[in-house]
Amino acid sequence: LAKTTQPISMDSYEGQEVNITCSHNNIATNDYITWYQQFPSQGPRFIIQGYKTKVTNEVASLFIPADRKSSTLSLPRVSLSDTAVYYCLVGSSGGSYIPTFGRGTSLIVHP
Amino acid sequence: EAGVTQSPTHLIKTRGQQATLRCSPISGHTSVYWYQQALGLGLQFLLWYDEGEERNRGNFPPRFSGRQFPNYSSELNVNALELEDSALYLCASSLDPWVPYFGPGTRLLVL
């Protein structure tokens, strides 16, 4: 089970691009990288998932280098409503794998 | 497509009582995960059900139990409630373990 390490907190301002990096040095060949966003007292919301290179959707981009030992979630032009905790999750299907969440990164967006 | 639903949204109990929390997964999802999230903390894995069977459980005492019904909905039971059981209880469902989709949670308060 790949352990993930993220910064505990980050600060940004409205309109800026925010990049949150997650380290997962012992990622396995079959593991995917998934990011979630969580607001207080709500369930985590799926943002994006990738395996290698770059993935982009309507809300974020995910950059994964060739060695896959880290990944970076990029949020373009953040707004106050992006203030939340962001979790990086690494794992794959099959066996007895349990989605295990780390402490996450608390992002605060300032006006 | 309806997401994961949980009931009740809030639950207030006193010490020693029993609490029952319910979860309906996304249609077609056979796996259900339960997590506990104490205030300000990360998600702690509780239980995993798949195809009606308990597949794994986290480091919680036996008074935390549950089941999965033939329609894949699930129930979490917490017996002999203690003050420290106060938390947000999150249910997630998935087809693949590495992309769980979460419900809104049940806020349990033990007085």
PDB file of C-alpha atoms in Angstrom:
ATOM      1  CA  LEU A   1       0.000   0.000   0.000  1.00  0.00           C
ATOM      2  CA  ALA A   2       1.586   3.225  -1.173  1.00  0.00           C
ATOM      3  CA  LYS A   3       1.895   5.836   1.559  1.00  0.00           C
ATOM      4  CA  THR A   4       1.214   9.400   0.522  1.00  0.00           C
ATOM      5  CA  THR A   5       2.710  12.629   1.818  1.00  0.00           C
ATOM      6  CA  GLN A   6       1.164  16.034   1.219  1.00  0.00           C
ATOM      7  CA  PRO A   7       1.741  19.502   2.661  1.00  0.00           C
ATOM      8  CA  ILE A   8      -0.503  20.071   5.648  1.00  0.00           C
ATOM      9  CA  SER A   9      -1.702  23.458   4.475  1.00  0.00           C
ATOM     10  CA  MET A  10      -1.431  25.995   1.671  1.00  0.00           C
ATOM     11  CA  ASP A  11      -2.585  29.543   1.182  1.00  0.00           C
ATOM     12  CA  SER A  12      -3.479  31.267  -2.066  1.00  0.00           C
ATOM     13  CA  TYR A  13      -5.434  34.208  -3.440  1.00  0.00           C
ATOM     14  CA  GLU A  14      -8.392  34.369  -5.729  1.00  0.00           C
ATOM     15  CA  GLY A  15      -7.492  34.075  -9.400  1.00  0.00           C
ATOM     16  CA  GLN A  16      -4.171  32.344  -8.812  1.00  0.00           C
ATOM     17  CA  GLU A  17      -3.206  28.869  -9.949  1.00  0.00           C
ATOM     18  CA  VAL A  18      -2.638  26.424  -7.099  1.00  0.00           C
ATOM     19  CA  ASN A  19      -0.466  23.348  -7.332  1.00  0.00           C
ATOM     20  CA  ILE A  20      -0.654  20.700  -4.605  1.00  0.00           C
ATOM     21  CA  THR A  21       1.964  17.973  -4.729  1.00  0.00           C
ATOM     22  CA  CYS A  22       1.634  14.493  -3.316  1.00  0.00           C
ATOM     23  CA  SER A  23       4.610  12.170  -2.803  1.00  0.00           C
ATOM     24  CA  HIS A  24       4.093   8.426  -3.185  1.00  0.00           C
ATOM     25  CA  ASN A  25       7.564   6.926  -3.439  1.00  0.00           C
ATOM     26  CA  ASN A  26       6.505   3.271  -3.223  1.00  0.00           C
ATOM     27  CA  ILE A  27       3.680   3.421  -5.751  1.00  0.00           C
ATOM     28  CA  ALA A  28       3.019   0.047  -7.362  1.00  0.00           C
ATOM     29  CA  THR A  29       2.825  -0.649 -11.083  1.00  0.00           C
ATOM     30  CA  ASN A  30      -0.946  -1.113 -11.040  1.00  0.00           C
ATOM     31  CA  ASP A  31      -1.708   1.859  -8.772  1.00  0.00           C
ATOM     32  CA  TYR A  32      -3.766   4.810  -9.920  1.00  0.00           C
ATOM     33  CA  ILE A  33      -3.654   8.289  -8.389  1.00  0.00           C
ATOM     34  CA  THR A  34      -6.930   9.883  -7.365  1.00  0.00           C
ATOM     35  CA  TRP A  35      -7.634  13.277  -5.832  1.00  0.00           C
ATOM     36  CA  TYR A  36     -10.582  14.282  -3.685  1.00  0.00           C
ATOM     37  CA  GLN A  37     -11.901  17.584  -2.329  1.00  0.00           C
ATOM     38  CA  GLN A  38     -13.669  17.801   0.998  1.00  0.00           C
ATOM     39  CA  PHE A  39     -15.615  20.665   2.524  1.00  0.00           C
ATOM     40  CA  PRO A  40     -16.367  20.705   6.271  1.00  0.00           C
ATOM     41  CA  SER A  41     -19.027  18.200   7.332  1.00  0.00           C
ATOM     42  CA  GLN A  42     -19.386  16.810   3.798  1.00  0.00           C
ATOM     43  CA  GLY A  43     -18.183  13.680   2.086  1.00  0.00           C
ATOM     44  CA  PRO A  44     -15.067  13.869  -0.101  1.00  0.00           C
ATOM     45  CA  ARG A  45     -15.802  14.656  -3.738  1.00  0.00           C
ATOM     46  CA  PHE A  46     -13.916  12.980  -6.585  1.00  0.00           C
ATOM     47  CA  ILE A  47     -11.877  15.516  -8.577  1.00  0.00           C
ATOM     48  CA  ILE A  48      -9.586  13.684 -10.948  1.00  0.00           C
ATOM     49  CA  GLN A  49      -7.719  10.432 -11.506  1.00  0.00           C
ATOM     50  CA  GLY A  50      -4.679   9.496 -13.522  1.00  0.00           C
ATOM     51  CA  TYR A  51      -2.079   6.816 -14.130  1.00  0.00           C
ATOM     52  CA  LYS A  52       0.722   8.620 -15.927  1.00  0.00           C
ATOM     53  CA  THR A  53       1.536  11.843 -17.810  1.00  0.00           C
ATOM     54  CA  LYS A  54      -1.181  14.502 -17.684  1.00  0.00           C
ATOM     55  CA  VAL A  55      -4.922  14.355 -17.221  1.00  0.00           C
ATOM     56  CA  THR A  56      -7.250  17.319 -17.480  1.00  0.00           C
ATOM     57  CA  ASN A  57     -10.943  17.764 -16.814  1.00  0.00           C
ATOM     58  CA  GLU A  58     -13.235  20.722 -16.376  1.00  0.00           C
ATOM     59  CA  VAL A  59     -12.060  21.532 -12.867  1.00  0.00           C
ATOM     60  CA  ALA A  60      -8.412  20.466 -12.556  1.00  0.00           C
ATOM     61  CA  SER A  61      -5.309  18.995 -14.114  1.00  0.00           C
ATOM     62  CA  LEU A  62      -3.181  16.186 -12.787  1.00  0.00           C
ATOM     63  CA  PHE A  63       0.495  15.990 -13.639  1.00  0.00           C
ATOM     64  CA  ILE A  64       2.346  12.727 -13.106  1.00  0.00           C
ATOM     65  CA  PRO A  65       6.084  12.477 -13.919  1.00  0.00           C
ATOM     66  CA  ALA A  66       7.542   9.461 -15.630  1.00  0.00           C
ATOM     67  CA  ASP A  67       8.737   7.822 -12.393  1.00  0.00           C
ATOM     68  CA  ARG A  68       5.230   8.248 -10.896  1.00  0.00           C
ATOM     69  CA  LYS A  69       6.711   8.852  -7.430  1.00  0.00           C
ATOM     70  CA  SER A  70       4.774  12.061  -7.096  1.00  0.00           C
ATOM     71  CA  SER A  71       1.797  13.827  -8.591  1.00  0.00           C
ATOM     72  CA  THR A  72       0.611  17.412  -8.722  1.00  0.00           C
ATOM     73  CA  LEU A  73      -2.972  18.579  -8.653  1.00  0.00           C
ATOM     74  CA  SER A  74      -3.332  21.895 -10.428  1.00  0.00           C
ATOM     75  CA  LEU A  75      -6.333  24.132  -9.782  1.00  0.00           C
ATOM     76  CA  PRO A  76      -6.519  27.009 -12.270  1.00  0.00           C
ATOM     77  CA  ARG A  77      -7.731  30.427 -11.128  1.00  0.00           C
ATOM     78  CA  VAL A  78      -8.971  29.437  -7.682  1.00  0.00           C
ATOM     79  CA  SER A  79     -11.886  31.150  -6.014  1.00  0.00           C
ATOM     80  CA  LEU A  80     -12.980  31.412  -2.395  1.00  0.00           C
ATOM     81  CA  SER A  81     -15.169  28.349  -2.907  1.00  0.00           C
ATOM     82  CA  ASP A  82     -12.080  26.220  -3.533  1.00  0.00           C
ATOM     83  CA  THR A  83     -11.162  26.537   0.140  1.00  0.00           C
ATOM     84  CA  ALA A  84     -11.248  22.913   1.248  1.00  0.00           C
ATOM     85  CA  VAL A  85      -9.115  19.912   2.188  1.00  0.00           C
ATOM     86  CA  TYR A  86      -7.600  18.022  -0.733  1.00  0.00           C
ATOM     87  CA  TYR A  87      -6.672  14.348  -0.464  1.00  0.00           C
ATOM     88  CA  CYS A  88      -4.382  12.302  -2.649  1.00  0.00           C
ATOM     89  CA  LEU A  89      -5.241   8.593  -2.828  1.00  0.00           C
ATOM     90  CA  VAL A  90      -3.041   5.928  -4.395  1.00  0.00           C
ATOM     91  CA  GLY A  91      -4.104   2.364  -5.033  1.00  0.00           C
ATOM     92  CA  SER A  92      -5.526  -0.196  -7.408  1.00  0.00           C
ATOM     93  CA  SER A  93      -8.396  -2.601  -7.651  1.00  0.00           C
ATOM     94  CA  GLY A  94      -8.332  -6.208  -6.609  1.00  0.00           C
ATOM     95  CA  GLY A  95      -7.324  -8.113  -3.535  1.00  0.00           C
ATOM     96  CA  SER A  96      -7.987  -6.625  -0.139  1.00  0.00           C
ATOM     97  CA  TYR A  97      -7.040  -3.076  -1.056  1.00  0.00           C
ATOM     98  CA  ILE A  98      -8.652  -0.478   1.177  1.00  0.00           C
ATOM     99  CA  PRO A  99      -8.741   3.160   0.037  1.00  0.00           C
ATOM    100  CA  THR A 100      -6.671   4.733   2.801  1.00  0.00           C
ATOM    101  CA  PHE A 101      -6.597   8.485   3.073  1.00  0.00           C
ATOM    102  CA  GLY A 102      -3.732  10.551   4.423  1.00  0.00           C
ATOM    103  CA  ARG A 103      -4.102  13.795   6.347  1.00  0.00           C
ATOM    104  CA  GLY A 104      -4.784  15.862   3.249  1.00  0.00           C
ATOM    105  CA  THR A 105      -3.855  19.439   2.381  1.00  0.00           C
ATOM    106  CA  SER A 106      -5.936  22.273   3.768  1.00  0.00           C
ATOM    107  CA  LEU A 107      -6.143  24.966   1.085  1.00  0.00           C
ATOM    108  CA  ILE A 108      -7.255  28.436   2.119  1.00  0.00           C
ATOM    109  CA  VAL A 109      -8.050  30.903  -0.651  1.00  0.00           C
ATOM    110  CA  HIS A 110      -7.945  34.554   0.383  1.00  0.00           C
ATOM    111  CA  PRO A 111      -9.796  37.438  -1.299  1.00  0.00           C
TER     112      PRO A 111
ATOM    113  CA  GLU B   1     -27.652   9.311 -11.778  1.00  0.00           C
ATOM    114  CA  ALA B   2     -28.323   9.427  -8.041  1.00  0.00           C
ATOM    115  CA  GLY B   3     -25.315   9.488  -5.799  1.00  0.00           C
ATOM    116  CA  VAL B   4     -24.667   7.716  -2.541  1.00  0.00           C
ATOM    117  CA  THR B   5     -27.314   8.521   0.031  1.00  0.00           C
ATOM    118  CA  GLN B   6     -27.081   8.254   3.784  1.00  0.00           C
ATOM    119  CA  SER B   7     -29.622   8.481   6.574  1.00  0.00           C
ATOM    120  CA  PRO B   8     -30.189  10.052   8.937  1.00  0.00           C
ATOM    121  CA  THR B   9     -28.235  13.259   8.307  1.00  0.00           C
ATOM    122  CA  HIS B  10     -27.911  13.869  12.028  1.00  0.00           C
ATOM    123  CA  LEU B  11     -28.271  11.553  14.999  1.00  0.00           C
ATOM    124  CA  ILE B  12     -28.123  12.363  18.698  1.00  0.00           C
ATOM    125  CA  LYS B  13     -27.696   9.554  21.215  1.00  0.00           C
ATOM    126  CA  THR B  14     -26.615   9.172  24.795  1.00  0.00           C
ATOM    127  CA  ARG B  15     -23.793   7.066  26.158  1.00  0.00           C
ATOM    128  CA  GLY B  16     -24.557   3.352  26.175  1.00  0.00           C
ATOM    129  CA  GLN B  17     -27.224   3.534  23.479  1.00  0.00           C
ATOM    130  CA  GLN B  18     -27.051   1.957  20.047  1.00  0.00           C
ATOM    131  CA  ALA B  19     -26.918   3.837  16.754  1.00  0.00           C
ATOM    132  CA  THR B  20     -27.899   2.556  13.316  1.00  0.00           C
ATOM    133  CA  LEU B  21     -26.714   4.373  10.211  1.00  0.00           C
ATOM    134  CA  ARG B  22     -27.841   3.538   6.699  1.00  0.00           C
ATOM    135  CA  CYS B  23     -26.292   3.859   3.275  1.00  0.00           C
ATOM    136  CA  SER B  24     -27.606   3.362  -0.253  1.00  0.00           C
ATOM    137  CA  PRO B  25     -24.871   3.007  -2.868  1.00  0.00           C
ATOM    138  CA  ILE B  26     -24.877   4.272  -6.411  1.00  0.00           C
ATOM    139  CA  SER B  27     -26.916   1.969  -8.605  1.00  0.00           C
ATOM    140  CA  GLY B  28     -24.755  -0.879  -9.868  1.00  0.00           C
ATOM    141  CA  HIS B  29     -22.052  -0.447  -7.230  1.00  0.00           C
ATOM    142  CA  THR B  30     -21.473  -3.592  -5.209  1.00  0.00           C
ATOM    143  CA  SER B  31     -18.852  -2.381  -2.745  1.00  0.00           C
ATOM    144  CA  VAL B  32     -19.641  -0.216   0.252  1.00  0.00           C
ATOM    145  CA  TYR B  33     -17.049   1.355   2.548  1.00  0.00           C
ATOM    146  CA  TRP B  34     -17.632   2.980   5.913  1.00  0.00           C
ATOM    147  CA  TYR B  35     -15.321   5.624   7.350  1.00  0.00           C
ATOM    148  CA  GLN B  36     -15.276   7.579  10.578  1.00  0.00           C
ATOM    149  CA  GLN B  37     -14.102  11.172  10.578  1.00  0.00           C
ATOM    150  CA  ALA B  38     -13.769  12.818  13.957  1.00  0.00           C
ATOM    151  CA  LEU B  39     -13.882  16.616  13.996  1.00  0.00           C
ATOM    152  CA  GLY B  40     -10.814  18.098  12.350  1.00  0.00           C
ATOM    153  CA  LEU B  41      -9.254  14.720  11.620  1.00  0.00           C
ATOM    154  CA  GLY B  42      -8.805  12.481   8.588  1.00  0.00           C
ATOM    155  CA  LEU B  43     -10.911   9.586   7.402  1.00  0.00           C
ATOM    156  CA  GLN B  44     -10.450   6.372   9.363  1.00  0.00           C
ATOM    157  CA  PHE B  45     -11.456   3.172   7.582  1.00  0.00           C
ATOM    158  CA  LEU B  46     -14.126   1.180   9.424  1.00  0.00           C
ATOM    159  CA  LEU B  47     -15.604  -1.558   7.233  1.00  0.00           C
ATOM    160  CA  TRP B  48     -15.723  -2.823   3.658  1.00  0.00           C
ATOM    161  CA  TYR B  49     -18.607  -4.845   2.263  1.00  0.00           C
ATOM    162  CA  ASP B  50     -18.747  -6.391  -1.167  1.00  0.00           C
ATOM    163  CA  GLU B  51     -21.416  -8.675  -2.600  1.00  0.00           C
ATOM    164  CA  GLY B  52     -22.996  -9.028   0.828  1.00  0.00           C
ATOM    165  CA  GLU B  53     -19.839 -10.112   2.592  1.00  0.00           C
ATOM    166  CA  GLU B  54     -17.586  -8.264   5.015  1.00  0.00           C
ATOM    167  CA  ARG B  55     -14.231  -8.101   3.218  1.00  0.00           C
ATOM    168  CA  ASN B  56     -12.176  -6.146   5.696  1.00  0.00           C
ATOM    169  CA  ARG B  57     -12.435  -4.028   8.802  1.00  0.00           C
ATOM    170  CA  GLY B  58     -10.308  -1.315  10.296  1.00  0.00           C
ATOM    171  CA  ASN B  59      -8.854  -1.025  13.773  1.00  0.00           C
ATOM    172  CA  PHE B  60     -12.139  -0.512  15.588  1.00  0.00           C
ATOM    173  CA  PRO B  61     -13.689  -2.490  18.468  1.00  0.00           C
ATOM    174  CA  PRO B  62     -16.319  -5.173  17.778  1.00  0.00           C
ATOM    175  CA  ARG B  63     -19.126  -2.884  18.907  1.00  0.00           C
ATOM    176  CA  PHE B  64     -18.800  -1.354  15.439  1.00  0.00           C
ATOM    177  CA  SER B  65     -20.518  -3.749  13.074  1.00  0.00           C
ATOM    178  CA  GLY B  66     -22.604  -3.738   9.984  1.00  0.00           C
ATOM    179  CA  ARG B  67     -24.068  -5.640   7.125  1.00  0.00           C
ATOM    180  CA  GLN B  68     -24.824  -5.378   3.443  1.00  0.00           C
ATOM    181  CA  PHE B  69     -28.214  -6.304   2.078  1.00  0.00           C
ATOM    182  CA  PRO B  70     -29.003  -8.116  -1.208  1.00  0.00           C
ATOM    183  CA  ASN B  71     -29.711  -4.750  -2.865  1.00  0.00           C
ATOM    184  CA  TYR B  72     -26.178  -3.668  -1.808  1.00  0.00           C
ATOM    185  CA  SER B  73     -27.403  -1.078   0.670  1.00  0.00           C
ATOM    186  CA  SER B  74     -25.616  -1.193   3.977  1.00  0.00           C
ATOM    187  CA  GLU B  75     -26.133  -0.556   7.642  1.00  0.00           C
ATOM    188  CA  LEU B  76     -23.573   0.434  10.264  1.00  0.00           C
ATOM    189  CA  ASN B  77     -24.380  -0.355  13.873  1.00  0.00           C
ATOM    190  CA  VAL B  78     -22.539   1.100  16.811  1.00  0.00           C
ATOM    191  CA  ASN B  79     -23.356  -0.490  20.164  1.00  0.00           C
ATOM    192  CA  ALA B  80     -22.642   0.808  23.656  1.00  0.00           C
ATOM    193  CA  LEU B  81     -21.984   4.309  22.381  1.00  0.00           C
ATOM    194  CA  GLU B  82     -19.124   6.266  23.908  1.00  0.00           C
ATOM    195  CA  LEU B  83     -18.526  10.007  23.824  1.00  0.00           C
ATOM    196  CA  GLU B  84     -15.567   9.567  21.466  1.00  0.00           C
ATOM    197  CA  ASP B  85     -17.826   7.935  18.894  1.00  0.00           C
ATOM    198  CA  SER B  86     -19.105  11.408  18.056  1.00  0.00           C
ATOM    199  CA  ALA B  87     -18.028  11.946  14.469  1.00  0.00           C
ATOM    200  CA  LEU B  88     -19.080  12.211  10.855  1.00  0.00           C
ATOM    201  CA  TYR B  89     -19.694   8.734   9.470  1.00  0.00           C
ATOM    202  CA  LEU B  90     -19.140   8.490   5.754  1.00  0.00           C
ATOM    203  CA  CYS B  91     -20.259   5.794   3.389  1.00  0.00           C
ATOM    204  CA  ALA B  92     -18.730   5.309  -0.035  1.00  0.00           C
ATOM    205  CA  SER B  93     -19.576   2.967  -2.859  1.00  0.00           C
ATOM    206  CA  SER B  94     -17.566   1.799  -5.826  1.00  0.00           C
ATOM    207  CA  LEU B  95     -17.220  -0.669  -8.608  1.00  0.00           C
ATOM    208  CA  ASP B  96     -13.456  -0.391  -8.376  1.00  0.00           C
ATOM    209  CA  PRO B  97     -11.885   0.051  -4.927  1.00  0.00           C
ATOM    210  CA  TRP B  98      -9.683   2.897  -5.980  1.00  0.00           C
ATOM    211  CA  VAL B  99     -12.528   5.201  -6.986  1.00  0.00           C
ATOM    212  CA  PRO B 100     -14.931   5.328  -4.059  1.00  0.00           C
ATOM    213  CA  TYR B 101     -17.767   7.848  -4.318  1.00  0.00           C
ATOM    214  CA  PHE B 102     -18.878   9.281  -1.015  1.00  0.00           C
ATOM    215  CA  GLY B 103     -22.236  10.146   0.452  1.00  0.00           C
ATOM    216  CA  PRO B 104     -22.940  13.288   2.479  1.00  0.00           C
ATOM    217  CA  GLY B 105     -22.380  11.538   5.797  1.00  0.00           C
ATOM    218  CA  THR B 106     -24.243  11.107   9.056  1.00  0.00           C
ATOM    219  CA  ARG B 107     -23.250  13.359  11.915  1.00  0.00           C
ATOM    220  CA  LEU B 108     -23.457  11.342  15.153  1.00  0.00           C
ATOM    221  CA  LEU B 109     -23.379  13.161  18.451  1.00  0.00           C
ATOM    222  CA  VAL B 110     -23.096  11.161  21.653  1.00  0.00           C
ATOM    223  CA  LEU B 111     -24.029  13.000  24.827  1.00  0.00           C
TER     224      LEU B 111
END
